[in-house]
XYZ file of C-alpha atoms in Angstrom:
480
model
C -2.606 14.824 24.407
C -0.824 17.529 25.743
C 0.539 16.805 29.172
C 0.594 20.539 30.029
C -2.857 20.328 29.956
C -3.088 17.780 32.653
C -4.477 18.424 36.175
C -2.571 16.201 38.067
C -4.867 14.186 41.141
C -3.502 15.018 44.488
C -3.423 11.428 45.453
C -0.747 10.853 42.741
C 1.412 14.198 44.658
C 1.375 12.039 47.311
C 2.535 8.548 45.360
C -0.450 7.180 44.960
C 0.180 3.972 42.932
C -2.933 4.238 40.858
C -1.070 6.771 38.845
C 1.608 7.290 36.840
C 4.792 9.896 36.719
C 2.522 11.884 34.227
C -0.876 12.309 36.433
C -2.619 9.594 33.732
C -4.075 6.472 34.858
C -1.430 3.563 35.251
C -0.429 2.063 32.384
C -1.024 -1.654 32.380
C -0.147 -2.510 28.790
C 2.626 -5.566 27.681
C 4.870 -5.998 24.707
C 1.717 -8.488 24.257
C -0.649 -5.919 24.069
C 1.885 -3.529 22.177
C 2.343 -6.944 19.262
C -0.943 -6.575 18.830
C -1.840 -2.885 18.140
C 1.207 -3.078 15.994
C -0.289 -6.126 14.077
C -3.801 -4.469 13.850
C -2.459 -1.064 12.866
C 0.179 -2.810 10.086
C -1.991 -5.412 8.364
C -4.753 -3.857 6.500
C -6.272 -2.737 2.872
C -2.340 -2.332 1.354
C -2.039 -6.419 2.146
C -4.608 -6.729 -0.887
C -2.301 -5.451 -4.210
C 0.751 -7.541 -2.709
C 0.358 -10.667 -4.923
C 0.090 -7.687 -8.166
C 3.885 -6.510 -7.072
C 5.167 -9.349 -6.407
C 4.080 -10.028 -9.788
C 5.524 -6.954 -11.304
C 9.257 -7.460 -9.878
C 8.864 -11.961 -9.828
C 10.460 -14.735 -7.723
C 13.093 -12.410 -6.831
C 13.186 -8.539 -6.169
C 9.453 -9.055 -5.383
C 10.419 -10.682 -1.748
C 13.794 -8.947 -1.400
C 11.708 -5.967 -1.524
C 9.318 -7.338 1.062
C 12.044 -8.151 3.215
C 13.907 -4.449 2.512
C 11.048 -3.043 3.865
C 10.668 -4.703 6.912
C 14.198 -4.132 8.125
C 14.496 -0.410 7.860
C 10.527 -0.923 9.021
C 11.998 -2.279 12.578
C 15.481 -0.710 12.730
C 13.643 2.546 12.736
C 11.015 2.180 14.960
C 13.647 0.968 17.682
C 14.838 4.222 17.317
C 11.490 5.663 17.422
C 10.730 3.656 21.055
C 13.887 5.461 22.443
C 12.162 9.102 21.752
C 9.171 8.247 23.665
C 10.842 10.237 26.482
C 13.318 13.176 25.822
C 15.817 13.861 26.507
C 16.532 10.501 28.342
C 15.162 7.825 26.889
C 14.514 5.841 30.720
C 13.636 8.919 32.569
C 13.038 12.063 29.966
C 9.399 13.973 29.618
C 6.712 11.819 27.833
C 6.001 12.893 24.448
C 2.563 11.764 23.351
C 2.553 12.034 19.586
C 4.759 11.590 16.473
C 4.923 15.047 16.402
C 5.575 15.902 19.484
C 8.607 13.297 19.552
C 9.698 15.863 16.804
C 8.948 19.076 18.452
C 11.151 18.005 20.837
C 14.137 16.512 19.618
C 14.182 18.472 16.290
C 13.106 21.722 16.764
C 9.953 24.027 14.777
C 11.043 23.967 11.476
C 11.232 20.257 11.437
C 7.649 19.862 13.289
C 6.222 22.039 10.707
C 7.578 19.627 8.183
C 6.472 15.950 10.113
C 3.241 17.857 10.382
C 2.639 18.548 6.732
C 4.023 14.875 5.803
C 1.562 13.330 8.489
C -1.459 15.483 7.064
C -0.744 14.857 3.290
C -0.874 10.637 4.661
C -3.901 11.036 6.544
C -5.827 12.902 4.008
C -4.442 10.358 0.792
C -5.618 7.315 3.268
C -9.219 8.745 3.513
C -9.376 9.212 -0.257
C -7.679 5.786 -0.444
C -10.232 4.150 1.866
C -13.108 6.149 -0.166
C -11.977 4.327 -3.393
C -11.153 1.018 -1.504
C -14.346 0.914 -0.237
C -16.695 1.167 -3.179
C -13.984 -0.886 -4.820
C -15.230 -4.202 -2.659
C -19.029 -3.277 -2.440
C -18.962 -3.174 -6.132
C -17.128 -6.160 -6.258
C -19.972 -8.157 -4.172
C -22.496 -6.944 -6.572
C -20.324 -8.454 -9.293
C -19.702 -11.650 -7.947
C -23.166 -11.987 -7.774
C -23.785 -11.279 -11.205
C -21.068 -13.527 -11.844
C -22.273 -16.454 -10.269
C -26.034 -16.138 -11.784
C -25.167 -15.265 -15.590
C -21.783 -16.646 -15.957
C -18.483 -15.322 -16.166
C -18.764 -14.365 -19.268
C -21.450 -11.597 -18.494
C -19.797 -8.535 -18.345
C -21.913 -7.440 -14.913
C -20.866 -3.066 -15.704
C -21.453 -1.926 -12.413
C -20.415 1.781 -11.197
C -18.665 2.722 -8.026
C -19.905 6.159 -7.668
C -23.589 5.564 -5.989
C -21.161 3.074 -3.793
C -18.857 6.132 -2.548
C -21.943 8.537 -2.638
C -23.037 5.758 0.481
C -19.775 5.515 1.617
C -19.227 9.655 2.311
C -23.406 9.224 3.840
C -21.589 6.903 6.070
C -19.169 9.083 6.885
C -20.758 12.378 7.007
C -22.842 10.661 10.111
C -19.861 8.883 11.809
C -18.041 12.464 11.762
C -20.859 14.155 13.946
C -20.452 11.499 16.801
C -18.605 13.152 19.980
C -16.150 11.872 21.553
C -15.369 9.525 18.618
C -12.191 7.970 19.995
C -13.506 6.883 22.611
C -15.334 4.473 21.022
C -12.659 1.584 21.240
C -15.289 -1.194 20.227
C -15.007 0.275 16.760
C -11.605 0.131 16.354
C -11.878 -3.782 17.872
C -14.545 -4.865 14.980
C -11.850 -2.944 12.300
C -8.942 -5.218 13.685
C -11.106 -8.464 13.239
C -12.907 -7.136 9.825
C -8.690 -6.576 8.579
C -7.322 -10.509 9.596
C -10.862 -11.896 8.331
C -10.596 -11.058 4.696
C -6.707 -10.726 4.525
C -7.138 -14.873 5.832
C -9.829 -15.215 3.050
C -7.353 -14.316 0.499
C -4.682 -16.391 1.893
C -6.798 -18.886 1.523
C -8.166 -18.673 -1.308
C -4.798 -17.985 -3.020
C -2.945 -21.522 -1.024
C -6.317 -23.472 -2.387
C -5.888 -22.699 -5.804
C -2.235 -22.880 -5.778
C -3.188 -26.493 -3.930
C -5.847 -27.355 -6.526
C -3.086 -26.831 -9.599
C -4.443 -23.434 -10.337
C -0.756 -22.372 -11.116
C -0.304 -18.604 -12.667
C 2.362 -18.039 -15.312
C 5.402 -16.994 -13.264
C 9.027 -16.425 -14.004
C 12.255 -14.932 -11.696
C 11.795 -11.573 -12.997
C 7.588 -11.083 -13.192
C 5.856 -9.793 -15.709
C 7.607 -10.162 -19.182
C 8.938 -7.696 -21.519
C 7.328 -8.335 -25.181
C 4.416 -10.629 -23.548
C 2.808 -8.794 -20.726
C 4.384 -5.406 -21.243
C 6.699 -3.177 -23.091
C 9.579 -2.033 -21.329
C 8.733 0.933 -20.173
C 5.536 -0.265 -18.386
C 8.117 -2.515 -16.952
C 9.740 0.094 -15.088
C 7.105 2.382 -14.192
C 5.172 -0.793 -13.328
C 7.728 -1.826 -10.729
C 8.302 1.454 -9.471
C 4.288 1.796 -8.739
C 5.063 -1.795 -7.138
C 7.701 -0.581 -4.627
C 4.802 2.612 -3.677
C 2.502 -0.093 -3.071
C 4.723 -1.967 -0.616
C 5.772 0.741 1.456
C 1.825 1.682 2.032
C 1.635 -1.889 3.108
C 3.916 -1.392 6.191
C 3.552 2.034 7.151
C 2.929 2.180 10.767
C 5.239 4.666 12.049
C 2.472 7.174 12.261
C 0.745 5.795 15.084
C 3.877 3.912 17.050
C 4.297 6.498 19.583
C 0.703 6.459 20.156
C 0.506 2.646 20.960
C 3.695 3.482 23.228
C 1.797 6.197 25.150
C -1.302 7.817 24.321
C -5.257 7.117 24.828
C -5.545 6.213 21.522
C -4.825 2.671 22.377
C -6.051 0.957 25.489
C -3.324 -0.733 27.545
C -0.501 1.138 26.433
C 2.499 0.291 27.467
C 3.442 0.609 31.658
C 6.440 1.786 33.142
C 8.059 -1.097 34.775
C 9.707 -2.492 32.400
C 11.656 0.970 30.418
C 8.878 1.702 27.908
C 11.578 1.592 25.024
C 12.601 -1.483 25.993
C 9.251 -3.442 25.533
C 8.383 -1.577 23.010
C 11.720 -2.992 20.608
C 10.672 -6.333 21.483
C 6.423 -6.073 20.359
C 8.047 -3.558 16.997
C 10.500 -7.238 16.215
C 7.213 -9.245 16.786
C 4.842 -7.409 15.300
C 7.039 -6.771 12.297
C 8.314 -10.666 12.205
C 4.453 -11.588 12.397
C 3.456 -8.792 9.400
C 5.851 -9.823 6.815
C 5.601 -13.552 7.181
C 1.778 -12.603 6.780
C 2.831 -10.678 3.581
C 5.642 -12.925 2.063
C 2.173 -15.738 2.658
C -0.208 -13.288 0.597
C 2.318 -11.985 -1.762
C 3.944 -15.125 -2.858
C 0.725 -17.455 -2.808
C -1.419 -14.644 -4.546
C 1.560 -14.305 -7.674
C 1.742 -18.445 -7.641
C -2.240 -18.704 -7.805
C -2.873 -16.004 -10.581
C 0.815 -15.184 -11.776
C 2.144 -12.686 -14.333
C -2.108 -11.682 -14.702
C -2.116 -11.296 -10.959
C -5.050 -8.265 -10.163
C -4.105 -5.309 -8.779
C -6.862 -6.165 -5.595
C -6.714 -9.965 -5.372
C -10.583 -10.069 -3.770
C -11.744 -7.734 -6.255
C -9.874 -8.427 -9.383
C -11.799 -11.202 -9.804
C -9.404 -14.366 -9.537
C -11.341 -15.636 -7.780
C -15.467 -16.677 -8.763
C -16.006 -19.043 -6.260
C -17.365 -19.895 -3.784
C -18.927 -16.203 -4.075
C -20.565 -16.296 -1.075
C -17.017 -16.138 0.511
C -15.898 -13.825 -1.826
C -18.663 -11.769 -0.938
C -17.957 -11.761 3.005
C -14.661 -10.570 2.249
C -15.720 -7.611 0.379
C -17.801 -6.970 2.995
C -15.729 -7.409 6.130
C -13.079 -4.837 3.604
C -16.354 -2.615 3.633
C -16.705 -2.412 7.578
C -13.135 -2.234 8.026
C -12.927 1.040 6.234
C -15.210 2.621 7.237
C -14.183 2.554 10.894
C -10.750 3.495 9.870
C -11.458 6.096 7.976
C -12.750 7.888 11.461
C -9.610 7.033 12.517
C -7.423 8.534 10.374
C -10.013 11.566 9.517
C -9.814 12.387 13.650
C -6.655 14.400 13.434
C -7.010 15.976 10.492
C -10.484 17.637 12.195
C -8.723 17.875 15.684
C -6.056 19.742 14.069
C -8.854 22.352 12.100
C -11.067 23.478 14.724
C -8.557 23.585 16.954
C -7.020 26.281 15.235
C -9.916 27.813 14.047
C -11.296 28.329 18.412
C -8.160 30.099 18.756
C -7.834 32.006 15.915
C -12.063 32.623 16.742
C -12.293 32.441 20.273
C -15.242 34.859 20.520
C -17.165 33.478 17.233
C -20.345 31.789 18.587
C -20.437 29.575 15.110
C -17.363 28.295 15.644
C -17.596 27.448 19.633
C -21.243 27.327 20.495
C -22.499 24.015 21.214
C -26.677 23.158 20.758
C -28.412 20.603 22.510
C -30.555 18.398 19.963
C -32.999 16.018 20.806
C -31.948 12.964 18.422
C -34.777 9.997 18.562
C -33.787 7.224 20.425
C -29.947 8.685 20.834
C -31.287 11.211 23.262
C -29.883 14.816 23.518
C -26.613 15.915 21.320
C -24.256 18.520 21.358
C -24.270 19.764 18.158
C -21.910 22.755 16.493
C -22.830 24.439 13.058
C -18.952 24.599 12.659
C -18.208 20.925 12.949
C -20.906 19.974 11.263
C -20.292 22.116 8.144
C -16.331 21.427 8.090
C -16.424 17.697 8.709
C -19.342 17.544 5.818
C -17.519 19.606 3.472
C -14.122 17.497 4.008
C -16.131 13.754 3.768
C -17.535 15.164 0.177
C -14.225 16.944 -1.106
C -12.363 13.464 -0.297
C -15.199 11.438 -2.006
C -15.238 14.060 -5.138
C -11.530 13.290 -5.412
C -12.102 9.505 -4.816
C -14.532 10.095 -7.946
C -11.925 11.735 -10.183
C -8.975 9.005 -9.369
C -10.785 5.581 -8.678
C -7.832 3.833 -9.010
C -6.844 1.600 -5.982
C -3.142 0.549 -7.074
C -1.744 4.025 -8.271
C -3.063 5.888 -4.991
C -1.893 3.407 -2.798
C 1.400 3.420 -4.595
C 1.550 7.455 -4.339
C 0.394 7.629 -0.447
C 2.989 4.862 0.762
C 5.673 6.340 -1.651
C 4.762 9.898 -0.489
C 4.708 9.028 3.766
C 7.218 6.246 4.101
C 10.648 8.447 3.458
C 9.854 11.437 5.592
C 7.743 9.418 8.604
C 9.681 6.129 8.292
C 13.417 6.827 7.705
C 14.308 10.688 7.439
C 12.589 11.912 11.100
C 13.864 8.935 13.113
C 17.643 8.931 11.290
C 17.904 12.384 12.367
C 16.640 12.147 16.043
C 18.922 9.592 16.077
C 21.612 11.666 14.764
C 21.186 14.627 17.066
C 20.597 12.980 20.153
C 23.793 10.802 20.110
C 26.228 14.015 19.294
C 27.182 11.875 16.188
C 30.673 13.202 14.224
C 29.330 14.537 11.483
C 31.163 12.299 8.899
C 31.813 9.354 11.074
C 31.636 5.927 10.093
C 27.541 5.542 11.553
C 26.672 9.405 10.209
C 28.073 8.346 6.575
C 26.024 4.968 6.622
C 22.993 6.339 8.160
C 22.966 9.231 5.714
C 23.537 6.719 2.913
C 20.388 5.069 4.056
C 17.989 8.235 4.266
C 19.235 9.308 0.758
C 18.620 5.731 -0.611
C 15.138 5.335 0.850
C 14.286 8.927 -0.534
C 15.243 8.026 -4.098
C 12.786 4.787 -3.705
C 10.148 7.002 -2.374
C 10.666 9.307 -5.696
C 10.808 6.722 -8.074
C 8.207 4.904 -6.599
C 6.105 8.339 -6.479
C 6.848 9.200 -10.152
C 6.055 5.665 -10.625
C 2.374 5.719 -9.544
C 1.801 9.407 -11.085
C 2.613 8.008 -14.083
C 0.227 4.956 -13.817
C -2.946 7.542 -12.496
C -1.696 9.969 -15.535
C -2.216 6.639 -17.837
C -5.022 5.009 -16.317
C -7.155 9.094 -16.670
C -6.098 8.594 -20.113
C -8.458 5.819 -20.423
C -10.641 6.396 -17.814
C -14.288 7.723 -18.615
C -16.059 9.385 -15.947
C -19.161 8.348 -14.298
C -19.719 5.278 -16.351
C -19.856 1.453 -14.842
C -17.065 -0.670 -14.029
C -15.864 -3.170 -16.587
């Protein structure tokens, strides 16, 4: 994504129309296009555990929180769309990537930094999706059970041989070439993501509409009945983690903006920045009412006993053949976007290691293989060892913390500060020459300090809760 790299056609040195100011391909993309990839990229596995924090915080801080989050959401990624070009924001070089937006505005130091944050989220979202995953196929196995012995049958299934298929799965996908190019994948994870977050929905408005009414009060889960007060608070802190995973998006915003990853990104004509405000107030209008819907109808349907995965939790028995499609559309979401987050993370690797090792033939030589019916592949020992070993370390750590609410808590607690709030604030910050105590600096300072205490709390929050839950836990034995 480099634009250095970029040999630039002749017939766009002489204006050819067919090409933009960058030598690419023109753009052809719409703040249509833009709400959309925004939608897709928003609404996904973190949409599941919202009906278990609303139910940990109640009537009250439960949506306030929803809502907190989708303002500094949006008023930061309208920042973001203005640092798609640098140094002017109508005019200024393209940047390509998150990082590269901070490369340029912020300096090394500060790229080194967005680079660790955006590696430590892309590698806790593949272990995520690894425990996710098994999470729902055991779940389908269960409901099952369920519906042919009773719900009284305990149905103890394990999720290991289910993330032992799951890193298979993976192992395979991760040898493909050219993996981002294959955009049909990413279309079938889109459709997989609305189909079973709509199942829940409703699922959750028919028993609410049935008089299936949880146990619900202003405040959530109650002190002396559900919990003590100290699960309370560490409860609600793990809540505010899991929220924050729900809407982080900022990760791949400049890409919808500019790159390849996305097809139709976004033209020139309108300013990029411009369009790009108006799909981030859509898209983020369209993803909370979407929440606020799954949240809110999930806590009225099961209440204070709300699951911490409302499809897998078992709320809901029947009808399990429905319950089962979910599961499994959750299944084939994740495990195209697992390639999708996984891609960087190997991009970045070899990479590095072909310049580091630009003479080693393990590490660059490339062997045609005759693969039945796929034809001839390029295959490299390198890749084929690194991308293995990384698909079984992520499902060995899967193995050791199965627990889908406390990791989803920790990644979203650990990403959304630094990715969200702190890099944007302080683009922001230097670009406009800002007084350094002025009225804005004070406020907007106020507002990075704030959002890193919730991303502590809420981090400390979910340790605690995988520290208890390993307590308890007992390795390689079935699910109960």
């Amino acid at each position: 994504m480099n634009s250095m790299n970029i040999e630039i056609p002749e017939s766009f040195a002489n204006g050819d129309k067919n090409f933009d100011d960058d030598g690419r391909s023109k753009r052809s993309g719409t703040w249509v296009t833009a709400s959309a990839h925004i939608i897709t990229a928003v609404i996904g596995s973190g949409v599941l555990s919202l009906a278990w924090a609303i139910a940990q915080m109640g009537w009250v801080a439960g949506p306030a929180v929803l809502f907190a989050f989708s303002f500094i959401t949006y008023f930061t990624s309208t920042i973001l769309a203005d640092f798609y070009r640098s140094p002017d924001p109508l005019h200024g070089k393209r940047n390509y990537t998150y990082s590269e937006v901070v490369k340029a505005n912020l300096g090394g130091r500060k790229y080194q930094l967005c680079g660790l944050a955006q590696y430590i989220n892309l590698v806790g979202v593949t272990i995520g999706y690894t425990i996710t995953s098994s999470i729902s196929m055991v779940a389908v196995k269960r409901s099952n059970c369920f519906h042919k012995h009773g719900h009284q049958d305990k149905c103890n299934i394990s999720n290991y041989p289910f993330m032992i298929i799951f890193a298979v799965i993976q192992i395979v996908l991760s040898q493909i070439p050219n993996f981002h190019k294959l955009s049909w994948l990413s279309i079938v994870a889109a459709v997989m993501s609305f189909a079973y977050s709509s199942i829940g929905l409703g699922l959750s408005l028919a028993k609410v509409a049935g008089g299936g009414h949880g146990r619900t009060s202003l405040t959530g889960v109650q002190i002396g009945v559900d919990v003590s007060g100290t699960e309370k608070i560490w409860k609600m802190f793990q809540a505010i983690g899991d929220i924050a995973f729900a809407y982080a998006f900022s990760n791949v915003l400049i890409e919808i903006q500019a790159s390849n990853i996305y097809s139709d990104t976004l033209k020139s004509s309108p300013p990029e920045n411009r369009v790009m405000k108006r799909a981030s107030l859509i898209g983020i209008m369209t993803t909370t009412l979407f929440y606020v819907l799954c949240g809110c109808l999930g806590y009225a349907a099961f209440g204070n006993d709300a699951p911490g995965n409302f499809l897998t939790g078992f709320g809901f028995y029947e009808p399990f053949w429905l319950i089962d499609f979910a599961n499994v559309c959750i299944a084939v979401h994740l495990v195209g976007a697992y390639q999708v987050f996984v891609q960087p993370i190997y991009g970045c690797v070899e990479k590095c290691s072909k310049e580091k090792w630009p003479e080693s033939q393990f590490i660059n030589g490339e062997y045609a293989l005759n693969v039945p019916v796929c034809g001839s592949l390029n295959v490299n020992f390198f890749r084929v060892l690194w991308r293995s070993s990384y698909v079984i370390i992520t499902a060995v750590v899967a193995m050791i913390f199965p627990f889908f609410n406390d990791f989803l808590g920790l990644i979203g607690s650990l990403s959304f500060w630094p990715l969200t709030v702190y890099f944007p604030i302080e683009m922001y910050i230097k670009r406009s020459n800002m007084p350094r105590f002025s009225f804005s600096w004070i406020w907007l300072k106020i507002l990075s300090w704030v959002c890193l205490i919730i991303s502590i709390i809420s981090a400390v929050g979910s340790i605690q809760g995988l520290a208890n839950d390993l307590k308890k836990f007992k390795p390689f034995q079935a699910q109960q």
